[in-house]
XYZ file of C-alpha atoms in Angstrom:
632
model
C 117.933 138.227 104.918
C 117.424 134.687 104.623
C 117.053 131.040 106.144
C 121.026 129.518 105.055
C 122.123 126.476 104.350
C 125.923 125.447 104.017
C 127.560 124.906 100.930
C 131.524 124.244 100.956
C 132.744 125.452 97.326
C 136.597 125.985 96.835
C 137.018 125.653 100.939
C 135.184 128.390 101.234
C 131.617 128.398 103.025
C 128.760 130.290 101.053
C 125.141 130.061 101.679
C 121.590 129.268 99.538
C 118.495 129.907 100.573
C 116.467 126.968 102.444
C 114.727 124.412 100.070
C 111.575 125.287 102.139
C 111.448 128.965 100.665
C 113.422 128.761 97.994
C 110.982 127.802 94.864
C 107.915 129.184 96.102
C 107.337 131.401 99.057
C 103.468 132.143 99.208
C 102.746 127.756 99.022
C 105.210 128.014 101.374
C 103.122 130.148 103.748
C 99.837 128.684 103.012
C 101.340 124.867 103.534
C 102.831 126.608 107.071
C 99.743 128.370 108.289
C 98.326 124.586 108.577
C 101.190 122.796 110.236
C 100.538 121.318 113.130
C 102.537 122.453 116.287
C 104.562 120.508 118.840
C 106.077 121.927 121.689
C 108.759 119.784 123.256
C 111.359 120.055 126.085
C 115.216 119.067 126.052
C 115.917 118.397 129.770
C 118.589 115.524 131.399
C 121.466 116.493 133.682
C 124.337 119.068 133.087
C 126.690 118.487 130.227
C 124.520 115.845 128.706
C 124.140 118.385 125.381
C 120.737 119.637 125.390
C 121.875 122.819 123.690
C 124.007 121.465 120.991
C 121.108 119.836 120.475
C 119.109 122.249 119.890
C 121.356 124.247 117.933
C 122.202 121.228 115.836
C 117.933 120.438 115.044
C 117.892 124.110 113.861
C 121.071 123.969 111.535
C 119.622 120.738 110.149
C 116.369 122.063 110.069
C 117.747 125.048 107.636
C 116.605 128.054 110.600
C 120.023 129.826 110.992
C 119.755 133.016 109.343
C 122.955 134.558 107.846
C 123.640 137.091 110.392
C 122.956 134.014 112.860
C 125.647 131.727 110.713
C 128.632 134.661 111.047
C 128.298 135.261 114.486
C 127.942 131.689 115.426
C 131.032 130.970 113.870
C 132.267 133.959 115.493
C 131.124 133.319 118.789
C 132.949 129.206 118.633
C 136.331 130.691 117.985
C 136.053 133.198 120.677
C 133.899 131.212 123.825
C 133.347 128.161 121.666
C 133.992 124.684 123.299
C 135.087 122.860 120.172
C 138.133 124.277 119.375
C 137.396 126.601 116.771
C 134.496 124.283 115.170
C 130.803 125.615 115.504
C 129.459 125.417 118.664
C 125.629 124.664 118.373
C 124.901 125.045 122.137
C 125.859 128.717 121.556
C 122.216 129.323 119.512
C 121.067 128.282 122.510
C 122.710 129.694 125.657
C 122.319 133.303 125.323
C 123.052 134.643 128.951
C 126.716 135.414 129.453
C 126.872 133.278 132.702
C 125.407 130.841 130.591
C 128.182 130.585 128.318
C 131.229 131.630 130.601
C 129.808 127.941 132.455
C 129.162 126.571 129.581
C 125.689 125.713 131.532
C 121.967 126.215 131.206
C 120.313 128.326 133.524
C 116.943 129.981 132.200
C 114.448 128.303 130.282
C 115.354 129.032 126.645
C 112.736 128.656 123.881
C 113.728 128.280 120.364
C 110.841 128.114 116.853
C 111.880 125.770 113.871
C 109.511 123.954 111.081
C 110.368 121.585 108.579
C 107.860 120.681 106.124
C 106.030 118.831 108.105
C 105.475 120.201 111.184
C 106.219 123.375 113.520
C 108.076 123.430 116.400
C 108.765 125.513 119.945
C 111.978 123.982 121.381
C 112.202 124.471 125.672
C 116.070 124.382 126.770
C 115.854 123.781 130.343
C 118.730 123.101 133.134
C 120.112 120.808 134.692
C 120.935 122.093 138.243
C 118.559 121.315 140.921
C 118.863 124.833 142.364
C 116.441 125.825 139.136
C 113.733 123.133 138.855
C 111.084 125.847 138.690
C 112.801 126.560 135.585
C 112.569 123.600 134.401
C 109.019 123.170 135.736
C 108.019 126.204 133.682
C 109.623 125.047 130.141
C 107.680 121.900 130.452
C 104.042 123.339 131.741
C 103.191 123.519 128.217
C 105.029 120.887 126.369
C 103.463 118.414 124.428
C 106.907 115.872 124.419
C 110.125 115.474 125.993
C 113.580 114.222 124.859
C 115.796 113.100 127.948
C 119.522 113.507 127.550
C 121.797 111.106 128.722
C 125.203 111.071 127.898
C 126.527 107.963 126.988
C 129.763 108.409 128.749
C 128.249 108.846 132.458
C 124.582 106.346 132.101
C 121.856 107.607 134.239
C 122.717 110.433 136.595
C 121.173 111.762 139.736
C 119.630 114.696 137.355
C 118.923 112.505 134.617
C 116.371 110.513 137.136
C 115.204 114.389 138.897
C 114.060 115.428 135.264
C 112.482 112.005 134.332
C 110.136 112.442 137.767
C 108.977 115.984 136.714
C 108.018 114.939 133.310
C 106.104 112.263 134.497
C 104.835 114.263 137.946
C 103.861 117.288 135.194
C 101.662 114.916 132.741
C 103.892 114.164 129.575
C 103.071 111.340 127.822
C 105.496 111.255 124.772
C 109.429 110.664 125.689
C 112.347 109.883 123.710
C 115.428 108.950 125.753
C 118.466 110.225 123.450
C 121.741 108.483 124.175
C 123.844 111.096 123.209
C 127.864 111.316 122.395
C 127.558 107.882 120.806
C 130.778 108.912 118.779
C 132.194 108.861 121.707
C 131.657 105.432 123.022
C 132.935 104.343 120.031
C 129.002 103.824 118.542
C 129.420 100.532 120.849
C 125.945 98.942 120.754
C 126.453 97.033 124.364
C 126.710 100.992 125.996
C 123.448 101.720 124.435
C 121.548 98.636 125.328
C 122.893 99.048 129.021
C 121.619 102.539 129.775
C 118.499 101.828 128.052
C 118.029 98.387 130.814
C 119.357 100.939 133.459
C 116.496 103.804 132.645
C 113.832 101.433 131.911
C 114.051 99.990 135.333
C 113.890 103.684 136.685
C 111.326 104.141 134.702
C 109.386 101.362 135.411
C 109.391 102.703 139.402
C 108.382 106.212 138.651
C 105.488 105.118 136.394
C 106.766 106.017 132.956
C 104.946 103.623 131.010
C 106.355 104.515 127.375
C 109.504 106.054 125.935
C 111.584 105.799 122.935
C 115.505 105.015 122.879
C 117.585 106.729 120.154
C 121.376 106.791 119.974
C 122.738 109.799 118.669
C 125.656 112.749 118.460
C 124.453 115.995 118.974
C 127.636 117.110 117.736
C 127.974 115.470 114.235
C 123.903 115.672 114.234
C 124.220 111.389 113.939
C 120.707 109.615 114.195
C 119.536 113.079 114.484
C 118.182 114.674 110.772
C 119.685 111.777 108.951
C 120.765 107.960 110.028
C 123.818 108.090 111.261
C 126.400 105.335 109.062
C 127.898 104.289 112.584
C 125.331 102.483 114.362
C 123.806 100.279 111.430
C 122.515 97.916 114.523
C 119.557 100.249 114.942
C 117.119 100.521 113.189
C 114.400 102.517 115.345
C 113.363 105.979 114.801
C 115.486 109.283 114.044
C 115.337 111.844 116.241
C 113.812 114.418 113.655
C 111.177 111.593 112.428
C 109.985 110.773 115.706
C 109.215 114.531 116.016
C 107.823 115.029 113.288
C 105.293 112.465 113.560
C 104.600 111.970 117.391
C 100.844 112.361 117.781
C 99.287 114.430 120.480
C 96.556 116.283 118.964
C 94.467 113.260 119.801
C 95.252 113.022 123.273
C 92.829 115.636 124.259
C 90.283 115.353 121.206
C 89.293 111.897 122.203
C 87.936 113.198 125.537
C 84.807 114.662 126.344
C 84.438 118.561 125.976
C 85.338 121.352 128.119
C 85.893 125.466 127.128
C 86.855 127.483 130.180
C 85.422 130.717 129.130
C 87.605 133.683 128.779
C 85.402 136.465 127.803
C 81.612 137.018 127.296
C 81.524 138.747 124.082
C 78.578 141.218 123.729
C 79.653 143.409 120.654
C 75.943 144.012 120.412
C 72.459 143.765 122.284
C 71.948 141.307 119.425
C 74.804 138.764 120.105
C 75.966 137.335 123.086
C 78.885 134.583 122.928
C 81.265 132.926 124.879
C 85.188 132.694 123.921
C 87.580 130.500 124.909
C 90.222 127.712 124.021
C 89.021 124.636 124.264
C 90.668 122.242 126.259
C 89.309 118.809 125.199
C 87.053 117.114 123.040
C 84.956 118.432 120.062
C 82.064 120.297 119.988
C 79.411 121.053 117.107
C 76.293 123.307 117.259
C 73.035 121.302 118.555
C 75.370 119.750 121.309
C 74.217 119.889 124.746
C 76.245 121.517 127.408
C 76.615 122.608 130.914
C 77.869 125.357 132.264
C 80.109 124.956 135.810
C 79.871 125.860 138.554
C 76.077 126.568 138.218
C 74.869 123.230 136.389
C 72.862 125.115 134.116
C 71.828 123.210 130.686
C 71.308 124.796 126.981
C 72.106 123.454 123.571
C 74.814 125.356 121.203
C 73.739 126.973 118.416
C 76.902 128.736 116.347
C 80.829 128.005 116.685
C 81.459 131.642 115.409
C 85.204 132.445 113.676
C 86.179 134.095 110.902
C 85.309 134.098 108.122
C 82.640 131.509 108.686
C 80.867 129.411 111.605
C 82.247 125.818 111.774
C 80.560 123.283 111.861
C 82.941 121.190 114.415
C 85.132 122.897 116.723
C 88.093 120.936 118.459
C 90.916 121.189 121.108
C 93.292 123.548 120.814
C 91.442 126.125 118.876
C 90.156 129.441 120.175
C 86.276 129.542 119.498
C 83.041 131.737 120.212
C 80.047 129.634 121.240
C 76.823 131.191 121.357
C 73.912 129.504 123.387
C 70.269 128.642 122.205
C 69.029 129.845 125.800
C 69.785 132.879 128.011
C 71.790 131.020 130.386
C 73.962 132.951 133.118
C 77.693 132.119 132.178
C 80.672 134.565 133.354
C 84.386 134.793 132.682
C 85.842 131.671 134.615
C 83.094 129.589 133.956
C 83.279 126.253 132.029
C 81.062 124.867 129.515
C 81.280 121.069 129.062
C 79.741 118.071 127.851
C 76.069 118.023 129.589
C 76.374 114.360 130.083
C 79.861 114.200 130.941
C 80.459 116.936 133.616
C 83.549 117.979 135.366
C 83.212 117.987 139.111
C 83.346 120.542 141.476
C 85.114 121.148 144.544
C 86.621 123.658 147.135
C 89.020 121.043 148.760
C 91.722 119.390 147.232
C 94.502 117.050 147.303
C 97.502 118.780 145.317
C 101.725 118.799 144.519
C 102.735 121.928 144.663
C 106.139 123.264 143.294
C 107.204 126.305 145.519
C 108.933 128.859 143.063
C 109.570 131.705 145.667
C 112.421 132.511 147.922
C 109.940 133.227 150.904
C 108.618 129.563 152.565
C 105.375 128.453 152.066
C 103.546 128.118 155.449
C 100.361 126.050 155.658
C 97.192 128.931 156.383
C 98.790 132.266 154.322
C 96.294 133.096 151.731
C 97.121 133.170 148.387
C 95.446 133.745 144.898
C 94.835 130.989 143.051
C 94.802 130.910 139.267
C 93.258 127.832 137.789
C 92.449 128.406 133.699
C 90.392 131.466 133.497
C 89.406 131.800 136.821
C 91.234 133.486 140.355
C 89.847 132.032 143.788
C 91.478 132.770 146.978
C 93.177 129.922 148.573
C 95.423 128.792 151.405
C 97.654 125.006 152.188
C 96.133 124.053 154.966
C 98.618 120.957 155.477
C 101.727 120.087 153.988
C 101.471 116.327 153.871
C 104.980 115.531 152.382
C 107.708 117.126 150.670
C 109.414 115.512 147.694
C 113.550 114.322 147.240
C 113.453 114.679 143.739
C 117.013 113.409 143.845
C 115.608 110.495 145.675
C 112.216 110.200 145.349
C 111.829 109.968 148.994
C 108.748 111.518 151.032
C 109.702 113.561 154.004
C 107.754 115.482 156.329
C 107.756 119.185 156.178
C 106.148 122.180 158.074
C 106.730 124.340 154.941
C 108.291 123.912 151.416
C 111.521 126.040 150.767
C 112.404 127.888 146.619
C 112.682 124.788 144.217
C 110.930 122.459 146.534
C 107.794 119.576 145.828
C 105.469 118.650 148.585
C 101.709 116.898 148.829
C 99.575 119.360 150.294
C 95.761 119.889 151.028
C 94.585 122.696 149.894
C 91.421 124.885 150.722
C 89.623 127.888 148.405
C 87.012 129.995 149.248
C 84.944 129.136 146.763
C 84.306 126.164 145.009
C 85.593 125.658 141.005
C 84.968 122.875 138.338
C 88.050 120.852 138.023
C 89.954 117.735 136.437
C 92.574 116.045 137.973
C 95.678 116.947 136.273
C 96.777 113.458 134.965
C 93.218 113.801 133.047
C 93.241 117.286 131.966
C 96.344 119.548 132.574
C 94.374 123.098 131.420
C 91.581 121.842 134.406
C 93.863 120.772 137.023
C 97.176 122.504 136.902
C 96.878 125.782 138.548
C 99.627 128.907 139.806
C 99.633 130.492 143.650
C 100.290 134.191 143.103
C 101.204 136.319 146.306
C 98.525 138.494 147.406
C 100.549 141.813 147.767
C 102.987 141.564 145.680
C 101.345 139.637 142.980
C 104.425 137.506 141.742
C 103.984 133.818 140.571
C 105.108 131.952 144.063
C 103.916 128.026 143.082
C 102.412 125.740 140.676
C 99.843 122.991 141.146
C 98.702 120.063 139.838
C 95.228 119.041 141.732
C 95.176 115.314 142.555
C 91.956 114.808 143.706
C 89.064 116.655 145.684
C 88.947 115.918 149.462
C 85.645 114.418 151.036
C 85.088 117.260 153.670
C 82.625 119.970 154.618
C 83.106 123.732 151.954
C 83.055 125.457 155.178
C 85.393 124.501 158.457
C 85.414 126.570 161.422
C 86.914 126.481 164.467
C 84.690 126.127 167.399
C 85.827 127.965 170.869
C 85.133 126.090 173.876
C 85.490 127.963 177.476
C 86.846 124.516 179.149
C 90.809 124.807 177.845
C 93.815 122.880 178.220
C 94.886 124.680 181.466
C 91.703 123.837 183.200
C 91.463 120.327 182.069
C 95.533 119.589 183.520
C 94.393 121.463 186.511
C 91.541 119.124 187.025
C 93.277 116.287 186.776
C 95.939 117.288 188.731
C 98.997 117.435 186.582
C 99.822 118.832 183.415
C 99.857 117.280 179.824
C 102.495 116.108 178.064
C 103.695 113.559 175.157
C 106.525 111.296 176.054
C 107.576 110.108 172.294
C 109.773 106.585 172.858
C 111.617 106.186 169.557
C 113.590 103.138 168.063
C 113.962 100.110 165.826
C 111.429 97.189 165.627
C 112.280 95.589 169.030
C 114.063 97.657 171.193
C 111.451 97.374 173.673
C 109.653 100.770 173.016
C 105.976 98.784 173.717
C 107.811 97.111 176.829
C 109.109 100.469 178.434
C 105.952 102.642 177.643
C 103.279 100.061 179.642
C 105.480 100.058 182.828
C 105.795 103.751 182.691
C 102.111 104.153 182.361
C 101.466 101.401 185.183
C 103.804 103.477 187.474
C 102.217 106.661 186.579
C 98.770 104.974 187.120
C 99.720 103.353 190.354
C 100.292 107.345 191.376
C 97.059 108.248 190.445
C 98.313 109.910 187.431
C 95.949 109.812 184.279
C 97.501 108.744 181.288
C 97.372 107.091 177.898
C 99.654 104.924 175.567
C 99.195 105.073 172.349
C 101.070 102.238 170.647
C 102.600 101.707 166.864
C 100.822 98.349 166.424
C 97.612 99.041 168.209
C 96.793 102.392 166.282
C 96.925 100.524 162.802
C 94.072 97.928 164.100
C 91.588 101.403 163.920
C 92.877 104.743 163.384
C 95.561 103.895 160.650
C 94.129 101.226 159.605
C 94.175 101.850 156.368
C 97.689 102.882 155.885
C 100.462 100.465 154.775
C 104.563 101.296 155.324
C 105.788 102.985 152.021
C 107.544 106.258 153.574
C 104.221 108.174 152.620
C 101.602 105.996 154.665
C 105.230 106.300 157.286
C 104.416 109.924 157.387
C 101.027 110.531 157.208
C 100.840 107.392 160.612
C 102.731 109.659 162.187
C 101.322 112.690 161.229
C 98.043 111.173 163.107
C 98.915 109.955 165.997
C 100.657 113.325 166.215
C 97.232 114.983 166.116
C 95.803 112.932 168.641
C 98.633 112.670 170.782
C 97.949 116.767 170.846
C 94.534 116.649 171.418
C 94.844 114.194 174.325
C 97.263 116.699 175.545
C 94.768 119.571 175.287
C 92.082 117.269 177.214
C 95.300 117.359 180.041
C 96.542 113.858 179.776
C 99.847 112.498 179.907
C 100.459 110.751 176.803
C 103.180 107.687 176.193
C 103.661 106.625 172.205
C 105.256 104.030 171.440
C 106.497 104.292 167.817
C 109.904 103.750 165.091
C 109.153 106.859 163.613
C 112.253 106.625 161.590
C 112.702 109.569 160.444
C 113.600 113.287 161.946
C 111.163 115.448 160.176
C 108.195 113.470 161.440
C 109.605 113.696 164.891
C 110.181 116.734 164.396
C 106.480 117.497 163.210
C 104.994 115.991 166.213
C 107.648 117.949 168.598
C 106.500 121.486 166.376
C 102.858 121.207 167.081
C 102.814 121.269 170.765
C 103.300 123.968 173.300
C 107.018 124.069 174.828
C 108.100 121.553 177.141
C 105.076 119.267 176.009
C 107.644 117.362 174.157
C 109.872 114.826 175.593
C 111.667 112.803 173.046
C 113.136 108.946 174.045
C 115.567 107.392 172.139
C 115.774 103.978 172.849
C 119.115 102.799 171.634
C 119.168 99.318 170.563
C 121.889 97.986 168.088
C 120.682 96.744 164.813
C 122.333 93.386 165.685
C 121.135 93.532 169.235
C 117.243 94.022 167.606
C 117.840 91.513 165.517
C 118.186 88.706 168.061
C 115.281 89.534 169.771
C 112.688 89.848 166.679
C 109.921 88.614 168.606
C 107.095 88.989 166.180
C 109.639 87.464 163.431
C 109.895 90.292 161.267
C 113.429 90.712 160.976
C 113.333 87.415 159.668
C 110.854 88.429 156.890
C 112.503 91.081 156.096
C 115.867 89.493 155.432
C 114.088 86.649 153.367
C 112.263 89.583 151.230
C 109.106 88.966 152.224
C 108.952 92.755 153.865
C 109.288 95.618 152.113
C 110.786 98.749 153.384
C 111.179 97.460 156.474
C 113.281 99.787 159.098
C 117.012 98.990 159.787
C 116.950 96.239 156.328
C 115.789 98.253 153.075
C 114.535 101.559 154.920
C 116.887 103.886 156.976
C 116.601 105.178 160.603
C 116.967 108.469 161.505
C 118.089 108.521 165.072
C 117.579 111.421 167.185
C 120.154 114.301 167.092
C 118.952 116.123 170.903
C 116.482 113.713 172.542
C 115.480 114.552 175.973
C 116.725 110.791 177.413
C 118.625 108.566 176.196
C 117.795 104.618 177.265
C 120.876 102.160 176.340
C 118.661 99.076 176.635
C 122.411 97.151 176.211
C 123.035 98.234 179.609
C 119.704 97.991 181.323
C 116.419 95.907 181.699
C 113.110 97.526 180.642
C 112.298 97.726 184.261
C 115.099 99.879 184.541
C 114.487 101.712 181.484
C 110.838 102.360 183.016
């Protein structure tokens, strides 16, 4: 059987074999043993033609074996969306929902080379209900090409995918336009989408990509310059590929070798295997080993058939040590000058991949390069809208779902941050019993905090402390826009309840961010870790019996929600004071409306950030029908 490439003789279709093999096989295999290798993703929203483009890059790219060729053509008369014409997406989607959908569901991985370079090719879909798909197809790609089609601009999807290949570390990005033909090849389409993603782009942090125009479908722009669009003159899809650099992404760094096996074939030898995962290495430079800190100097890079005299990353080595150092699987030798540092406390996104919820405090396995530590979430700060990039609060993250979380092991492990080092600071949670793959991690940063955190009991409790005092705790949460009179209400409920000997404390929005929050500004994350605070102190005020007034927008449900979920029942009593945007807007007594309006105020609530109001509040105060003495 071999690689075929059409020929159209007499209308009839035959088939030679592929220029790559066709003179001389054995250079051929010798010149492909040393290609270098570039995985890459396809990924952009639903009917934007990933898989035709795939299937077109291996037609082009001479890969269709005969077999392959006849049932293709086959398979596009029967299920074929081109009216009898090949269907490239069809080398691609192999599952039959797949193709009865004419959708991508699983991650599908195709190989091609050309004479320059090998390839592994990740299909991945579009729907939101299968981002850990997606998230798995680009874990280990080195590029990305983001479909749009040129029909519909940038999509809802199209901006989803685009945050996950940033969020998951990929540096290299083309942006292929695609169904050009079908915009006529009009030059004023192109430039538009490209202004349109590039200010998207500019807001998630994508630094760098590369527009193409092409047509998956007549392979345009794609193997060969397409005759239609003679106003570019950038890059081809198949040249960009071929010559993207990434192999000096991670050599240029300093080295690291998580340590796979110790390899003791005799009493005479003892090495240490592994990939390394950056930087180069040759024998009679210094390293550590982590997490011990021990020092020794390396004296052979051992392959076959010979030692090397410079190792690099990417390849799979055996170092062996001038000293008898104690190194185990897990492990990481690095630069001794240039350490990795280690931690048992991290900041980390998580993408949760199983049906079952994550909780914060279930322990899980944690698999970070070679090594397994036991681990638990100890908070969910955030969860991600991918659609929307927005940061809500959450008590647990749900299949498919992205949240900020803290995250504690029981041991501590070298580590990079991800956006430094993906094989150092990505990581999987695996499920203690049943052992299946339930997240993936990239680590942030490591937390300032004590290894070990215990709780302390104390034989003074909440009930004694309200029965002390004579009444029993409670949070009264007033909620609204900037001047409904929240701050107004709350001090002449406390001076009531203080005139009846009650003992209280107010805890207001403004006051709280002169100490406590200080350091937190209003993007919706600093929104919901504020609240997330004064949450925990409002509860620990509680537990010391007190009856606790807050005085806060906290615009949105899930942070009210938070607050409401970590105290006892009935300690809860949410206020909605009801003021009309219009009505708020009059008042503005500190002037911020007025900011806000003029731009000087960024997401500001009730101008360029929502509020949430409350769905079942305990009382609601129409401040439109009566003075805040009456509201009190």
């Amino acid at each position: 059987m071999t690689a075929a490439a059409p020929v159209t003789a007499d209308k009839a279709t035959v088939y030679k074999p592929s220029d790559l093999i066709a003179d001389d096989i054995d250079a051929y295999l010798v010149a492909h043993q040393h290609k270098s290798l570039l995985r890459f993703i396809t990924c952009g929203s639903v009917d934007d033609g990933k898989s035709t483009l795939i299937g077109r890059l291996l037609y082009d790219s001479k890969m269709i074996f005969e077999d392959q060729m006849a049932a293709l053509e086959a398979d596009s008369r029967r299920v074929g969306t081109q009216g009898g014409a090949i269907d490239f997406a069809l080398l691609v989607d192999g599952l039959a929902a797949e193709r009865e959908q004419g959708i991508t569901i699983d991650v599908a991985y195709r190989f091609f080379s050309t004479d320059k370079r090998k390839f592994i090719v990740a299909d991945t879909p579009g729907h939101e209900q299968y981002t850990r798909n997606m998230v798995t197809g680009a874990s280990t790609a080195d590029a990305a090409v983001i479909l749009i089609d040129a029909r519909k601009g940038v999509l809802t999807q199209t901006r989803r995918h685009s945050y996950l290949v940033k969020l998951l570390g990929i540096r290299h990005v083309v942006l292929a336009v695609n169904k050009m033909d079908l915009v006529g090849w009009d030059q004023k389409t192109f430039d538009a989408i490209v202004a349109d993603y590039r200010a998207f782009a500019d807001q998630i942090g994508l630094e760098v990509f590369t527009p193409i125009p092409i047509s998956g479908l007549t392979g345009a722009n794609m193997a060969s310059r397409g005759e239609d669009s003679p106003w570019y003159q950038g890059p081809i899809l198949m040249d960009w590929l071929e010559g993207v650099q990434v192999e000096d992404d991670l050599r240029g760094q300093s080295f690291r070798m998580p340590v796979q096996w110790v390899n003791r074939p005799n009493l005479d030898f003892r090495g240490f295997s592994g990939q390394i995962a950056a930087g180069t290495v040759k024998p009679g430079d210094k390293v550590r080993s982590l997490p011990s800190g021990r020092q020794s100097t390396v004296a052979r890079i051992v392959t076959k058939p010979d030692d090397l005299s410079e190792a690099y990353a990417g390849q799979s080595v055996t170092i062996t040590l001038a000293d008898e150092i104690d190194v185990s699987r897990g492990d990481i030798l690095v630069a001794a000058d240039d350490p990795v540092a280690v931690s048992g406390q991290f900041e980390a996104t998580v993408v949760w991949m199983d049906d079952e919820p994550l909780p914060p405090g279930r322990a899980y396995l944690l698999k970070i390069g070679t090594r397994m530590v036991g681990a638990s979430v100890t908070e969910i700060k955030h969860r991600v809208n991918v659609n929307t990039l927005e940061h809500l609060a959450a008590k647990k993250l749900e299949l498919n779902e992205i949240g900020l979380v803290n995250l504690s092991l029981d041991q501590a492990i070298p580590f990079e941050p991800y956006a430094q080092n993906r094989d150092l600071g990505g990581f999987i949670l695996i499920d203690r019993i049943s052992n299946r793959t339930v997240g993936a991690g990239l680590i942030n940063f490591a937390l300032r905090r004590a290894d070990n955190i215990h709780w302390q009991h104390t034989d003074v409790g909440k009930a004694s402390r309200a029965a002390l005092k004579g009444q029993r705790g409670r949070v009264v949460w007033l909620t609204g826009l900037s001047g409904a009179g929240k701050s107004t209400i709350a001090n002449l409920v406390e001076k009531r309840l203080h005139a009846l000997g009650r003992h209280t404390y107010l805890l207001d929005g403004d006051n709280v961010r002169h100490g406590l929050n200080r350091n937190l500004g209003f993007t919706e994350e600093d929104r919901v870790e504020n609240i997330r605070r004064v949450a925990e102190v409002a509860k620990l005020m509680v537990d010391a019996g007190l009856i606790v007034l807050t005085a806060f927008i906290s615009p949105f449900r899930a942070e009210r929600r938070l607050a409401r979920e970590i105290l006892d029942d009935g300690e809860f009593v949410e206020v909605f004071v009801d003021t009309p945007l219009a009505i708020a807007e009059q008042r503005d007594v500190k002037g911020l409306y007025k900011k806000a309006r003029a731009g000087q105020l960024k997401n500001f609530t009730g101008i360029d950030s929502p509020y949430e109001a409350p769905e079942h509040p305990e009382l609601v105060i129409d401040t439109t029908r009566m003075d805040p003495v009456q509201a009190a």
